[in-house]
PDB file of C-alpha atoms in Angstrom:
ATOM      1  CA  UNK A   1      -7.622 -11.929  21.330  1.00  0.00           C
ATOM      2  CA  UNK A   2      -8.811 -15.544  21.822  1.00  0.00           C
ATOM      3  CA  UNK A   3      -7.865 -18.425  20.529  1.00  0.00           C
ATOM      4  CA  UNK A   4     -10.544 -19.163  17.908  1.00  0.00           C
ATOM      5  CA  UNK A   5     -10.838 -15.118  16.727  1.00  0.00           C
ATOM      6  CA  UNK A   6     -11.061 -14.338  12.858  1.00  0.00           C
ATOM      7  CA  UNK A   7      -7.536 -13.839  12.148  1.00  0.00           C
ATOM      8  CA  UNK A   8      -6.515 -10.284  10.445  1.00  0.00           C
ATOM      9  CA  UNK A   9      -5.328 -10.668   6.774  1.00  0.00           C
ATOM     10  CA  UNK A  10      -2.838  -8.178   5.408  1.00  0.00           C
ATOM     11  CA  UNK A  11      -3.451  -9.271   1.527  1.00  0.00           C
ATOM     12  CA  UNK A  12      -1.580  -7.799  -1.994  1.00  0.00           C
ATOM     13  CA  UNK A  13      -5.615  -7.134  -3.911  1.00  0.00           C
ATOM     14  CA  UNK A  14      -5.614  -7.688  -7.713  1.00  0.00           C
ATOM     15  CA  UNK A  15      -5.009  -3.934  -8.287  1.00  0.00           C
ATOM     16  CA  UNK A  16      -1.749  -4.021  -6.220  1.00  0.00           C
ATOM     17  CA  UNK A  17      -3.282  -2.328  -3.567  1.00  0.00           C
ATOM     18  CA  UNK A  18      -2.396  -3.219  -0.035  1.00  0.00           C
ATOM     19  CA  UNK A  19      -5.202  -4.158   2.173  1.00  0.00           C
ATOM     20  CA  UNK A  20      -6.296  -5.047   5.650  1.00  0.00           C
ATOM     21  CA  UNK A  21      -9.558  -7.423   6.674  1.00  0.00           C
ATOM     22  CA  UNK A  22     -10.998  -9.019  10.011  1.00  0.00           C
ATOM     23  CA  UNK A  23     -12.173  -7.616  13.204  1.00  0.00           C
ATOM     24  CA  UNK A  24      -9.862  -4.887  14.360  1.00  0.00           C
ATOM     25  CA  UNK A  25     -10.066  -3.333  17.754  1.00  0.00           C
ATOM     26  CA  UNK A  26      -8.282  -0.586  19.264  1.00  0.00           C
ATOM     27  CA  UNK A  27      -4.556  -1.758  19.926  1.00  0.00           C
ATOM     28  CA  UNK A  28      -4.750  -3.191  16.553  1.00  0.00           C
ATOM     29  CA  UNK A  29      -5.695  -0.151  14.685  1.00  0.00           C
ATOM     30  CA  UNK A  30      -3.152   1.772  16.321  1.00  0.00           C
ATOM     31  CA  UNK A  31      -0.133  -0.538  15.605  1.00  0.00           C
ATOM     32  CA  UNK A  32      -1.627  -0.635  11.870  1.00  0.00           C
ATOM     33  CA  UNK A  33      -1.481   3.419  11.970  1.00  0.00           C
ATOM     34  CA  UNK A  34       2.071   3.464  12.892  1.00  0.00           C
ATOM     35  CA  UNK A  35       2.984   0.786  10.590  1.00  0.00           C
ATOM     36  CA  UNK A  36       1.774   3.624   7.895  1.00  0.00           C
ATOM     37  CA  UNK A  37      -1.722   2.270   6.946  1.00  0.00           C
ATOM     38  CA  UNK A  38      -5.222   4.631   6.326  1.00  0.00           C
ATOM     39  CA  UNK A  39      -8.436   4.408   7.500  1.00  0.00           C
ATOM     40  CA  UNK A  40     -10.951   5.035   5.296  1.00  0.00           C
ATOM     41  CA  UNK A  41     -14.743   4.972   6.155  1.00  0.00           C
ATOM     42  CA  UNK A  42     -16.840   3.584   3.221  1.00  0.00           C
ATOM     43  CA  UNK A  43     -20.532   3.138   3.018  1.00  0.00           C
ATOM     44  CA  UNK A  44     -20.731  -0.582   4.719  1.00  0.00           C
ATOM     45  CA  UNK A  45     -17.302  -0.512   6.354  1.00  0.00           C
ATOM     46  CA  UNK A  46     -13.800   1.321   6.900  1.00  0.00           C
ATOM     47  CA  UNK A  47     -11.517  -0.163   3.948  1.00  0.00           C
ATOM     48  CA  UNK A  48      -7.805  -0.069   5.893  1.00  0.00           C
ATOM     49  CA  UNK A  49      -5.303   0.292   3.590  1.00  0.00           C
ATOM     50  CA  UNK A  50      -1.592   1.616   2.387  1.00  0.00           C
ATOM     51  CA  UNK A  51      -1.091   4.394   0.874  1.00  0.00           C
ATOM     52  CA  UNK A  52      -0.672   3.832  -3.188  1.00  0.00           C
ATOM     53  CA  UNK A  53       1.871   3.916  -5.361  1.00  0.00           C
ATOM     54  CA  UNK A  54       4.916   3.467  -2.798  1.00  0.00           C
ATOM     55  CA  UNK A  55       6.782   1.251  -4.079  1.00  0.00           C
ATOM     56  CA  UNK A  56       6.321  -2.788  -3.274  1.00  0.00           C
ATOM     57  CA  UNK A  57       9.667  -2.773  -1.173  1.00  0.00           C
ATOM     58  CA  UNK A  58       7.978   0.358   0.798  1.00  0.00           C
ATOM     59  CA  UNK A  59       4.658  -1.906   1.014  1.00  0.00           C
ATOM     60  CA  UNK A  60       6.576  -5.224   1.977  1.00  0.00           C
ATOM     61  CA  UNK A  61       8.107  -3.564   4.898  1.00  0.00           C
ATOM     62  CA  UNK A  62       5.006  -1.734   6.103  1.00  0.00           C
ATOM     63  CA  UNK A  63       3.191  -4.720   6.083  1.00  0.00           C
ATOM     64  CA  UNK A  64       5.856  -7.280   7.731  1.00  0.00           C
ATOM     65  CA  UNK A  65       5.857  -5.096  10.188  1.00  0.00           C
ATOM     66  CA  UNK A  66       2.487  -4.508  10.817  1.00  0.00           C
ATOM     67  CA  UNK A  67       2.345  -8.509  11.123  1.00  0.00           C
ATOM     68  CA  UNK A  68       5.474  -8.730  13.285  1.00  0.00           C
ATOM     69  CA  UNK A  69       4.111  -6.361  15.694  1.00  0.00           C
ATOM     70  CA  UNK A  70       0.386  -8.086  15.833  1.00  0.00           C
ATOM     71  CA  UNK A  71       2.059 -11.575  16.056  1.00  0.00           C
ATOM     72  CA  UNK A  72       3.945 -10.290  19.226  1.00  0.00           C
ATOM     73  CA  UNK A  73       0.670  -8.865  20.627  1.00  0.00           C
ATOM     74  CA  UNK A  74      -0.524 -12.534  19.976  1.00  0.00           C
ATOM     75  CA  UNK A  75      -2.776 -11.341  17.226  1.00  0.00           C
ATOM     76  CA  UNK A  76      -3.366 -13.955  14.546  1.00  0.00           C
ATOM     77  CA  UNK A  77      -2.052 -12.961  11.442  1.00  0.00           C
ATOM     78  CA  UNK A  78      -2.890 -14.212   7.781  1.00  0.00           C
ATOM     79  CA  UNK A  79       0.222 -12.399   5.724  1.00  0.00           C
ATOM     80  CA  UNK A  80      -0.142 -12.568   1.797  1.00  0.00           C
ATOM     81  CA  UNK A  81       3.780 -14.180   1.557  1.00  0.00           C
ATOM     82  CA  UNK A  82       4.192 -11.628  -1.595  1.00  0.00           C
ATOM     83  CA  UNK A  83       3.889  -8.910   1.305  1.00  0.00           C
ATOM     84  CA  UNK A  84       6.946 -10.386   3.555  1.00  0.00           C
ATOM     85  CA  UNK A  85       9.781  -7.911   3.544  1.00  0.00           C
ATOM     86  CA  UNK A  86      12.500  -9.082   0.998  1.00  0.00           C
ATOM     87  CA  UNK A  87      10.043 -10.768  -1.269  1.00  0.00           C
ATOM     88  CA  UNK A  88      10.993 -10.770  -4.859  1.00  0.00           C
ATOM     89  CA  UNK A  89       9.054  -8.022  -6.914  1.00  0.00           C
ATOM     90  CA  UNK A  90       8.035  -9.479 -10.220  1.00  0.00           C
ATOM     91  CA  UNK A  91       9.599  -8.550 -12.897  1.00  0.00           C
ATOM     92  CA  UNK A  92       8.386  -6.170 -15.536  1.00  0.00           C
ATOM     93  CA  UNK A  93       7.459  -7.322 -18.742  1.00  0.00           C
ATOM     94  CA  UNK A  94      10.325  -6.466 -21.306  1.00  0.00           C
ATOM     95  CA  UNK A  95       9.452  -3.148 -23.585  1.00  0.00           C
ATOM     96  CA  UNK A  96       6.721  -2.193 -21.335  1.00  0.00           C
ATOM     97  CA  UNK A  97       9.057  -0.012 -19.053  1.00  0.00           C
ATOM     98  CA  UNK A  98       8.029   3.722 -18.260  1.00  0.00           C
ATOM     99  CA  UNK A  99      10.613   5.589 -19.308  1.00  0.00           C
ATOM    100  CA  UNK A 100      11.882   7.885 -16.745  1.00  0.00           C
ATOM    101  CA  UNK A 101       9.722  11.107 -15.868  1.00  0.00           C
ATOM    102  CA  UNK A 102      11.232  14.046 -17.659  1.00  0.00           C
ATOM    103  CA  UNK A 103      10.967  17.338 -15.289  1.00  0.00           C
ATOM    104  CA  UNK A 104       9.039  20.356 -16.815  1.00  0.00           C
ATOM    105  CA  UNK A 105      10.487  22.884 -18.700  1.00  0.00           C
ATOM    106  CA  UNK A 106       9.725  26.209 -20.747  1.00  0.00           C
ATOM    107  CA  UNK A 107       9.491  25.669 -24.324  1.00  0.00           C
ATOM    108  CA  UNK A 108      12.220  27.045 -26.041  1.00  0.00           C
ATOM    109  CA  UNK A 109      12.127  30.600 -27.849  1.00  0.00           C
ATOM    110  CA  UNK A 110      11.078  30.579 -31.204  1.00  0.00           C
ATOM    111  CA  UNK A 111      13.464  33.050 -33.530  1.00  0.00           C
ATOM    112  CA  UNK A 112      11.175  35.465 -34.611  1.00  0.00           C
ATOM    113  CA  UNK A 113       9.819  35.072 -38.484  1.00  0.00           C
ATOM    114  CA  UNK A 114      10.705  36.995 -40.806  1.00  0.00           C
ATOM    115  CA  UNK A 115       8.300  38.504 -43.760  1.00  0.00           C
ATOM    116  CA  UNK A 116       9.180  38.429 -47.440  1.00  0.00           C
TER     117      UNK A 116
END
């Protein structure tokens, strides 16, 4: 890369998705591969992203090490610092916890009724 190339920024997006923009070249898209990231072609470009609902520690560590790796290629890197690995998650709102998935089971048997 040279000095005064459009760095690559690995950003948190308003939806929580994780998401990589700039000019990407070969070596680059391969490193963000391994680090666990998609390619996906849209109609006016190929949106590089993680996959969802991992879980932000999952994310953090993807993309701190997607970074890492870039930085030691001599990439420049713009990292969203809610992304860096060990970053606090926020905290959910109080009362507005899921509870926890319930696994799914048969109904139980009815007795049968009995007629007058």
């Amino acid at each position: 890369m040279t000095p005064n190339a459009q760095p690559i920024r690995i950003v948190r997006e308003q939806g929580g998705e994780v998401e990589v923009t700039g000019r990407i070249d070969a070596f680059a898209s391969d490193v963000l591969r391994q680090a666990g990231f998609l390619f996906e072609p849209t109609l006016r470009r190929v949106w590089i992203r993680l996959p969802f609902d991992m879980g932000r520690a999952w994310e953090n560590d993807r993309a701190t090490w997607a970074a890492e790796m870039l930085t030691a290629a001599r990439y420049r890197i713009d990292l969203d610092p809610d992304l860096r690995a060990g970053a606090p998650t926020p905290a959910s709102p109080a009362g507005l916890a899921r509870p926890p998935a319930m696994t799914a089971a048969a109904p139980p048997e009815r007795p049968p009724r009995r007629r007058p």
